Amino acid sequence: MQEQPQPMTDAEICSVIDDAENRSYGSSTSSLTSELANLRATIISLYLGENLEPSDEGSNAVDRTVFEIVQGILPSLCRIFANGEDVVTLDPVSEADVDKAKQETAYMNWLVTTTMPWFELFLEWATDALTAPNSYFLVYRDRKRTVDIERYEGQTKEGLSLLLQDPEVQLIGSQQYEARDLPPEPVIGPDGTPALQIVGMDPMGQPVIQPILAPAMLYDVVIRRVSSAKKLCIRVLPPERVKVDQETYSWRINESCNYFEFYEETTLSDLRAQGFEVPDHLADSTETETPEDTARDQFGETRLDNASSIDPAMRKVIARMIWIRVDADRDGIAELLQILRVGQTVLYREEVSRIPVASGASCPLPHRHPGMPVAQQVADVQVINTEILRQGLNNIYLSNNPQKVLNENFVNVDDALVSRPGSVVRATDINQIRHETPPFVFPQAIEGMEYMNQKAQNRAGVNAGMASIDSSNLNNIQPGV
């Protein structure tokens, strides 16, 4: 009888993941990562209006074409996809499915628009789609527990007993005091029955037995109520935290994608709250800050700081959520596994049917996963406009403060070197000083910028009516569109 092959161990699964990661977009060891990361970082810097080429002399003004184009498109996208009650539509397959499709559509719209901040989610996702080659939605079921601290005052023994019967309740503080308005209560013995005492003899010589009474007590208590409920959630993934198989020849995450990973910082406390048993000394992987992190951080923020925390439960580790196709059971057919990995430890591993990620691209490229975002299409316009704007402003500066040509024998040079409005220049002959005023070309610079702005709008498909909603544009909007 042929021996059944043994399934892959966690160590073997980690080796397969490492090999797939080396051939993915976003991997620190992939040759494509640095170019893709630098592209995304440059676009973010242009979007934020950072001065990428500071000038030692003259103007340092920066054009904001990328920001203006992206912000001009977002209102129209949000009006179409994040407004109204028909965010989700499920089409019936046959006539028999019409009523069911309507009910399921109504439920899905309620789920997305009521239980989730859909407008904020879509706005973040659409901004990523316009400024990065890809943007990602992750749909998942959150199993994180919730903790509520509750306080109750003036509780009787019966009320307190009913309160503590709930298995989700834990008593963390209590204070008792005498209840003056309540009759005495019998004392309960070790066996759970009222304690009795002999108070005398009856006329027949039999002892008279009565329960031992004590003053009634009230209790002020503090309880911790711990509950864990599953909730369907949608999350926008930062593109720089995503790794995708290079052989995914579509901007979508579909069956052609054999490897997808999203990683983030999390604390050991958060992992335990999700039901994972992890030790304080759990080993971690080494991930460094990406160029995109540096571009996004405008105020000196730090990311991926894995230094040991004073509180072991708050120590941060890199949690990697991975979907990979691998023949884990060695039957010759690869299965799609969902894996949660921290360092070399596999915390969770399950076979699934699909990768619950929706990818978007503002301008997809055929047969490739990364697209060409709108911000990349107009990035050169911002660079050109920045140079034109600086030259135009420098022309104004020279026109207002032109160069001086003078004869030092008749003009005080020290006075001439002082350049401020209304300054005095001492001279024995005013004809021995003149100003070399350059041609005023600022209007031509503005015309050049307008031409380049029109080029950017043509590339992005943006017009003045999309940039803002005012009273004149409202007349051009048809209801229901």
C-alpha positions as MATLAB code, in Angstrom:
seq = 'MQEQPQPMTDAEICSVIDDAENRSYGSSTSSLTSELANLRATIISLYLGENLEPSDEGSNAVDRTVFEIVQGILPSLCRIFANGEDVVTLDPVSEADVDKAKQETAYMNWLVTTTMPWFELFLEWATDALTAPNSYFLVYRDRKRTVDIERYEGQTKEGLSLLLQDPEVQLIGSQQYEARDLPPEPVIGPDGTPALQIVGMDPMGQPVIQPILAPAMLYDVVIRRVSSAKKLCIRVLPPERVKVDQETYSWRINESCNYFEFYEETTLSDLRAQGFEVPDHLADSTETETPEDTARDQFGETRLDNASSIDPAMRKVIARMIWIRVDADRDGIAELLQILRVGQTVLYREEVSRIPVASGASCPLPHRHPGMPVAQQVADVQVINTEILRQGLNNIYLSNNPQKVLNENFVNVDDALVSRPGSVVRATDINQIRHETPPFVFPQAIEGMEYMNQKAQNRAGVNAGMASIDSSNLNNIQPGV';
ca = [
       0.000    0.000    0.000;
       1.406    3.369   -1.038;
       2.191    5.657    1.870;
       0.263    8.940    1.930;
       2.524   12.013    1.651;
       2.823   14.191    4.730;
       1.487   17.749    4.482;
       3.961   20.609    4.470;
       5.146   21.824    7.824;
       5.017   25.473    8.849;
       8.753   25.784    8.202;
       8.312   24.466    4.645;
       5.392   26.841    4.084;
       7.582   29.753    5.210;
      10.281   28.706    2.710;
       7.722   28.670   -0.117;
       6.485   32.126    0.973;
      10.033   33.509    0.996;
      10.596   32.253   -2.544;
       7.322   33.750   -3.799;
       8.051   37.037   -2.037;
      11.375   37.367   -3.851;
       9.457   37.444   -7.147;
       6.774   39.952   -6.130;
       6.134   43.649   -6.547;
       6.906   45.312   -3.230;
       9.484   42.817   -1.999;
      12.667   44.249   -0.512;
      14.669   41.735   -2.586;
      12.872   42.252   -5.905;
      14.613   44.238   -8.646;
      11.356   46.005   -9.533;
      10.606   47.262   -6.040;
      13.000   50.199   -5.882;
      11.786   51.674   -9.171;
       8.119   51.218   -8.226;
       8.670   52.582   -4.718;
      10.560   55.623   -6.004;
       7.786   56.326   -8.517;
       5.117   56.220   -5.813;
       7.245   58.349   -3.459;
       7.865   60.966   -6.161;
       4.153   61.192   -6.963;
       3.300   61.593   -3.272;
       5.866   64.392   -2.963;
       4.459   66.140   -6.035;
       0.917   65.742   -4.690;
       1.946   67.307   -1.365;
       3.693   70.170   -3.176;
       7.155   69.479   -1.800;
      10.114   71.349   -3.278;
      12.013   68.520   -4.969;
      14.549   70.852   -6.624;
      15.252   73.778   -4.287;
      17.013   76.764   -5.808;
      19.831   78.577   -4.041;
      19.061   81.766   -5.941;
      15.722   83.110   -7.011;
      12.212   81.814   -6.423;
      11.418   78.461   -4.773;
       7.729   78.490   -5.686;
       6.190   75.094   -6.488;
       3.339   74.473   -8.907;
       0.489   72.205   -7.646;
      -0.808   70.702  -10.899;
      -0.894   67.128   -9.548;
      -2.871   68.164   -6.461;
      -5.282   70.295   -8.489;
      -5.972   67.548  -11.045;
      -6.529   64.866   -8.400;
      -8.749   67.094   -6.280;
     -10.644   68.122   -9.398;
     -11.506   64.501  -10.220;
     -12.397   63.285   -6.712;
     -15.732   65.167   -6.310;
     -17.142   63.604   -9.477;
     -15.994   60.120   -8.464;
     -17.484   60.489   -4.985;
     -20.738   61.798   -6.416;
     -20.999   58.711   -8.643;
     -19.745   55.924   -6.372;
     -20.169   57.174   -2.796;
     -23.439   59.091   -2.933;
     -26.999   57.846   -2.697;
     -28.443   54.492   -1.689;
     -27.431   52.415   -4.722;
     -23.758   51.960   -3.945;
     -24.028   48.184   -4.408;
     -26.082   46.594   -7.183;
     -26.634   42.849   -7.592;
     -28.046   41.926  -10.994;
     -30.448   38.966  -11.213;
     -29.333   35.977  -13.250;
     -32.866   35.013  -14.282;
     -36.410   36.309  -13.853;
     -36.828   34.140  -10.788;
     -33.981   35.997   -9.102;
     -35.414   39.512   -9.500;
     -37.023   39.757   -6.045;
     -34.090   38.084   -4.324;
     -31.645   40.386   -6.094;
     -33.589   43.428   -4.878;
     -33.572   42.175   -1.283;
     -29.888   41.299   -1.372;
     -29.066   44.649   -2.975;
     -30.964   46.510   -0.245;
     -29.171   44.524    2.465;
     -25.719   45.046    0.930;
     -26.350   48.786    0.553;
     -27.409   48.974    4.194;
     -24.351   46.978    5.249;
     -21.882   49.133    3.280;
     -23.370   52.601    3.801;
     -24.723   52.252    7.352;
     -22.346   49.993    9.255;
     -19.205   51.300    7.532;
     -17.843   54.810    6.790;
     -18.240   54.210    3.062;
     -17.636   57.794    1.918;
     -14.315   58.020    3.790;
     -13.301   54.557    2.574;
     -14.037   55.341   -1.059;
     -12.361   58.762   -0.869;
      -9.166   57.164    0.455;
      -9.300   54.352   -2.122;
      -9.955   56.751   -5.023;
      -7.105   59.027   -3.928;
      -4.769   56.014   -3.958;
      -6.058   55.036   -7.416;
      -5.296   58.512   -8.785;
      -1.869   58.849   -7.179;
      -0.521   55.262   -7.185;
      -0.307   52.536   -9.840;
      -2.813   50.443   -7.840;
      -5.208   50.866   -4.944;
      -6.570   48.039   -2.806;
      -9.738   47.257   -0.857;
      -9.541   44.386    1.661;
     -12.771   42.743    2.810;
     -12.407   40.757    6.010;
     -14.271   39.553    9.060;
     -13.051   41.199   12.247;
     -12.929   38.912   15.270;
     -11.425   41.344   17.720;
     -12.926   41.360   21.190;
     -14.447   44.438   22.829;
     -14.096   45.353   26.508;
     -16.643   47.488   28.377;
     -16.194   48.694   31.957;
     -19.542   48.979   33.759;
     -20.372   50.340   37.227;
     -23.444   49.414   39.285;
     -24.492   50.945   42.603;
     -26.868   49.718   45.294;
     -27.037   46.081   44.182;
     -28.496   43.407   46.448;
     -26.996   39.946   46.779;
     -29.607   38.548   44.398;
     -28.970   41.266   41.841;
     -25.210   40.833   42.091;
     -25.559   37.068   41.691;
     -27.616   37.479   38.525;
     -25.106   39.974   37.184;
     -22.156   37.618   37.701;
     -23.913   34.653   36.096;
     -22.997   36.071   32.681;
     -19.835   34.229   31.539;
     -18.619   37.414   29.807;
     -18.601   39.351   33.115;
     -15.621   39.606   35.459;
     -15.773   41.381   38.836;
     -12.842   43.787   39.148;
     -13.936   45.936   42.117;
     -16.584   46.006   44.849;
     -17.610   47.873   47.980;
     -20.323   46.778   50.435;
     -22.280   48.734   52.998;
     -25.314   48.227   55.232;
     -28.757   48.732   53.725;
     -30.749   50.630   56.338;
     -34.047   50.484   54.447;
     -34.082   46.693   54.002;
     -35.028   44.036   56.605;
     -32.293   41.778   57.986;
     -31.303   38.768   55.932;
     -30.504   35.213   57.049;
     -26.835   34.307   57.225;
     -25.880   31.632   54.684;
     -23.705   28.827   55.981;
     -20.800   27.047   54.251;
     -23.198   24.455   52.823;
     -25.291   27.140   51.115;
     -28.236   26.879   53.531;
     -29.314   29.470   56.151;
     -27.385   29.203   59.419;
     -29.637   28.370   62.416;
     -29.434   29.107   66.133;
     -31.355   28.006   69.279;
     -33.052   30.995   70.875;
     -34.895   29.195   73.697;
     -37.217   26.351   74.721;
     -40.949   26.052   74.012;
     -43.508   24.964   76.689;
     -43.030   21.340   75.615;
     -39.307   21.550   76.298;
     -38.284   21.557   72.671;
     -35.631   23.965   71.433;
     -36.814   26.959   69.421;
     -34.659   27.285   66.289;
     -34.500   30.441   64.216;
     -32.215   31.535   61.374;
     -29.329   33.766   62.240;
     -30.078   37.250   60.895;
     -27.673   39.904   59.836;
     -28.154   43.426   58.422;
     -28.898   43.451   54.693;
     -25.980   44.600   52.580;
     -25.805   46.541   49.330;
     -22.937   46.454   46.878;
     -21.299   48.958   44.536;
     -19.415   46.936   41.936;
     -17.230   47.483   38.877;
     -17.304   44.745   36.242;
     -15.442   44.077   33.011;
     -17.651   42.757   30.218;
     -15.631   41.040   27.492;
     -17.415   40.142   24.263;
     -16.202   38.987   20.882;
     -18.381   39.452   17.845;
     -17.562   38.911   14.192;
     -18.067   41.922   11.962;
     -17.650   42.341    8.210;
     -15.213   45.178    7.489;
     -13.711   46.955    4.482;
     -10.268   48.482    4.678;
      -8.096   50.484    2.284;
      -4.586   49.036    2.147;
      -1.556   51.339    1.747;
      -0.003   50.377   -1.620;
       3.502   50.400   -0.130;
       2.436   47.687    2.343;
       1.291   45.325   -0.425;
       3.275   42.630   -2.244;
       1.861   41.097   -5.433;
       3.119   38.275   -7.619;
       4.938   39.711  -10.657;
       3.187   37.178  -12.867;
      -0.210   38.738  -12.121;
      -0.913   39.902  -15.668;
      -3.971   41.960  -14.760;
      -4.649   45.017  -12.644;
      -7.258   42.881  -10.882;
      -6.494   40.426   -8.078;
      -7.919   37.270   -9.644;
      -6.996   33.648  -10.240;
      -3.812   34.663  -12.050;
      -2.434   36.057   -8.788;
      -0.509   33.302   -6.997;
       0.848   35.459   -4.199;
      -0.580   38.468   -2.351;
       0.625   39.905    0.933;
      -0.264   42.797    3.176;
       1.861   43.580    6.213;
       1.500   46.080    9.024;
       2.594   46.855   12.536;
       0.513   45.397   15.333;
       0.952   44.813   19.050;
       1.045   41.490   20.854;
      -2.041   42.670   22.739;
      -3.975   43.078   19.470;
      -2.971   39.576   18.345;
      -4.142   38.117   21.645;
      -7.407   40.050   21.435;
      -8.033   38.316   18.095;
      -7.668   34.930   19.767;
      -4.024   34.087   18.988;
      -1.823   32.726   21.757;
       1.528   34.454   21.347;
       4.410   34.657   23.836;
       6.072   37.887   24.893;
       9.297   36.840   23.153;
       7.661   36.201   19.750;
      10.334   36.661   17.067;
       9.735   39.356   14.453;
      10.727   39.973   10.845;
      12.883   42.885    9.731;
      10.975   45.386    7.604;
      12.308   48.895    7.080;
      10.596   52.136    6.211;
       9.793   52.521    2.541;
      10.419   55.622    0.384;
       6.646   56.116    0.394;
       6.677   56.324    4.196;
       9.315   59.044    4.046;
       7.287   60.951    1.447;
       4.035   60.713    3.443;
       5.560   61.674    6.791;
       5.477   65.471    6.861;
       6.043   65.916   10.595;
       8.897   63.550   11.408;
       6.775   60.507   12.142;
       8.478   57.161   12.657;
       7.186   53.831   11.426;
       8.136   50.201   11.944;
       9.902   50.965   15.223;
      10.364   47.492   16.653;
      12.212   48.558   19.772;
      11.143   46.713   22.905;
       8.320   48.404   24.778;
       8.322   48.781   28.545;
       5.016   46.902   28.506;
       5.616   43.510   26.810;
       1.977   43.348   25.682;
       2.425   46.583   23.695;
       5.524   45.424   21.829;
       5.016   45.886   18.096;
       5.654   43.169   15.552;
       5.157   42.906   11.797;
       2.052   40.832   11.065;
       1.950   39.485    7.496;
      -1.409   38.466    6.015;
      -0.570   36.235    3.048;
      -2.527   34.468    0.318;
      -0.436   31.968   -1.630;
      -1.086   29.037   -3.964;
       0.945   26.064   -2.755;
       0.588   22.281   -2.780;
       0.470   22.101    1.006;
      -1.073   18.590    1.145;
       1.293   17.259   -1.571;
      -1.512   15.866   -3.752;
      -0.086   17.474   -6.894;
      -2.619   20.343   -7.011;
      -1.868   23.713   -5.448;
      -4.391   25.125   -2.998;
      -4.982   28.764   -2.080;
      -3.967   29.266    1.544;
      -4.558   32.253    3.784;
      -1.735   32.579    6.306;
      -0.993   34.950    9.172;
       2.752   35.011    9.764;
       4.930   36.825   12.291;
       8.628   36.245   11.732;
       9.026   32.497   11.208;
       5.868   31.679   13.185;
       2.631   30.771   11.413;
      -0.253   31.855   13.641;
      -3.084   31.010   11.256;
      -3.394   28.826    8.180;
      -6.549   27.955    6.259;
      -7.528   26.966    2.739;
      -9.778   29.562    1.094;
     -11.503   29.963   -2.263;
     -10.445   33.511   -3.208;
      -8.330   36.499   -2.251;
     -10.789   39.045   -0.751;
      -9.030   42.063   -2.266;
     -10.383   44.493   -4.866;
      -7.688   46.286   -6.848;
      -8.173   49.466   -8.832;
      -6.116   51.389  -11.378;
      -7.026   54.775  -12.858;
      -5.308   53.873  -16.151;
      -4.661   50.112  -16.437;
      -1.837   48.832  -18.612;
      -2.676   45.665  -20.581;
      -1.020   42.460  -19.337;
       0.589   44.123  -16.315;
      -0.559   44.608  -12.741;
       0.753   48.150  -12.067;
      -1.186   50.828  -13.915;
      -0.364   54.409  -14.833;
      -2.032   56.757  -12.343;
      -3.411   60.112  -13.389;
      -0.857   61.838  -11.168;
       1.967   60.212  -13.128;
       0.445   61.384  -16.418;
       0.567   65.041  -15.325;
       3.714   64.912  -13.177;
       5.904   66.362  -15.946;
       3.451   69.250  -16.340;
       3.978   70.176  -12.682;
       7.751   70.068  -13.140;
       7.559   72.306  -16.233;
       5.056   74.681  -14.648;
       7.249   74.967  -11.563;
      10.188   76.075  -13.708;
       8.042   78.520  -15.717;
       6.544   79.946  -12.516;
       9.945   80.418  -10.945;
      11.316   82.111  -14.069;
       8.279   84.401  -14.188;
       8.622   85.366  -10.530;
      12.359   85.899  -10.954;
      11.519   88.236  -13.831;
       9.236   90.228  -11.533;
      11.956   90.354   -8.886;
      14.468   91.718  -11.435;
      11.919   94.175  -12.821;
      11.242   95.575   -9.360;
      14.888   95.454   -8.348;
      16.947   95.760  -11.549;
      20.700   95.569  -11.834;
      22.636   98.844  -11.479;
      25.409  100.103  -13.732;
      27.392  102.925  -12.134;
      30.622  104.858  -12.145;
      32.207  104.310   -8.758;
      34.044  107.645   -8.997;
      30.759  109.552   -8.880;
      28.438  107.135   -6.984;
      28.673  105.832   -3.420;
      29.063  102.083   -3.955;
      28.010  101.193   -0.388;
      24.690  102.978   -0.910;
      24.168  101.250   -4.250;
      24.687   97.832   -2.688;
      21.717   98.404   -0.350;
      18.605   97.104   -2.095;
      15.416   98.135   -0.373;
      12.400  100.242   -1.307;
      13.080  103.960   -0.981;
      16.791  103.593   -0.239;
      19.059  106.587   -0.823;
      22.048  106.438   -3.149;
      24.496  109.309   -2.792;
      26.042  110.501   -6.092;
      27.817  113.623   -7.341;
      26.411  113.033  -10.817;
      23.108  111.235  -11.200;
      23.857  110.546  -14.833;
      26.611  108.162  -13.749;
      24.084  105.496  -12.577;
      21.449  103.668  -14.572;
      19.235  100.589  -14.119;
      19.317   97.630  -16.505;
      15.647   96.646  -16.507;
      15.032   93.249  -18.192;
      12.105   92.699  -20.558;
       8.930   91.988  -18.590;
       7.972   88.435  -19.622;
       5.715   87.411  -16.741;
       2.556   87.560  -18.924;
       4.208   85.169  -21.375;
       5.059   82.879  -18.444;
       1.398   82.852  -17.410;
       0.409   81.993  -20.973;
       2.903   79.128  -20.952;
       1.481   77.790  -17.693;
      -2.063   78.025  -19.041;
      -0.996   76.040  -22.094;
       0.574   73.345  -19.909;
      -2.493   73.303  -17.640;
      -4.653   72.664  -20.689;
      -2.355   69.794  -21.631;
      -2.751   68.326  -18.135;
      -6.530   68.631  -18.270;
      -6.626   66.962  -21.671;
      -4.553   64.055  -20.390;
      -6.625   63.572  -17.245;
     -10.009   64.294  -18.832;
     -10.687   67.126  -16.394;
     -12.535   70.323  -17.174;
     -13.381   73.419  -15.190;
     -16.861   72.107  -14.382;
     -15.448   69.069  -12.588;
     -13.084   70.991  -10.356;
     -15.797   72.515   -8.178;
     -19.549   72.700   -7.755;
     -20.924   76.210   -7.914;
     -24.248   77.729   -8.921;
     -23.309   77.924  -12.612;
     -22.232   74.274  -12.732;
     -25.294   72.960  -10.917;
     -27.429   73.796  -13.952;
     -25.258   71.472  -16.065;
     -25.730   68.459  -13.785;
     -28.607   66.165  -14.737;
     -30.470   64.491  -11.840;
     -29.743   60.802  -11.520;
     -26.402   60.982  -13.375;
];
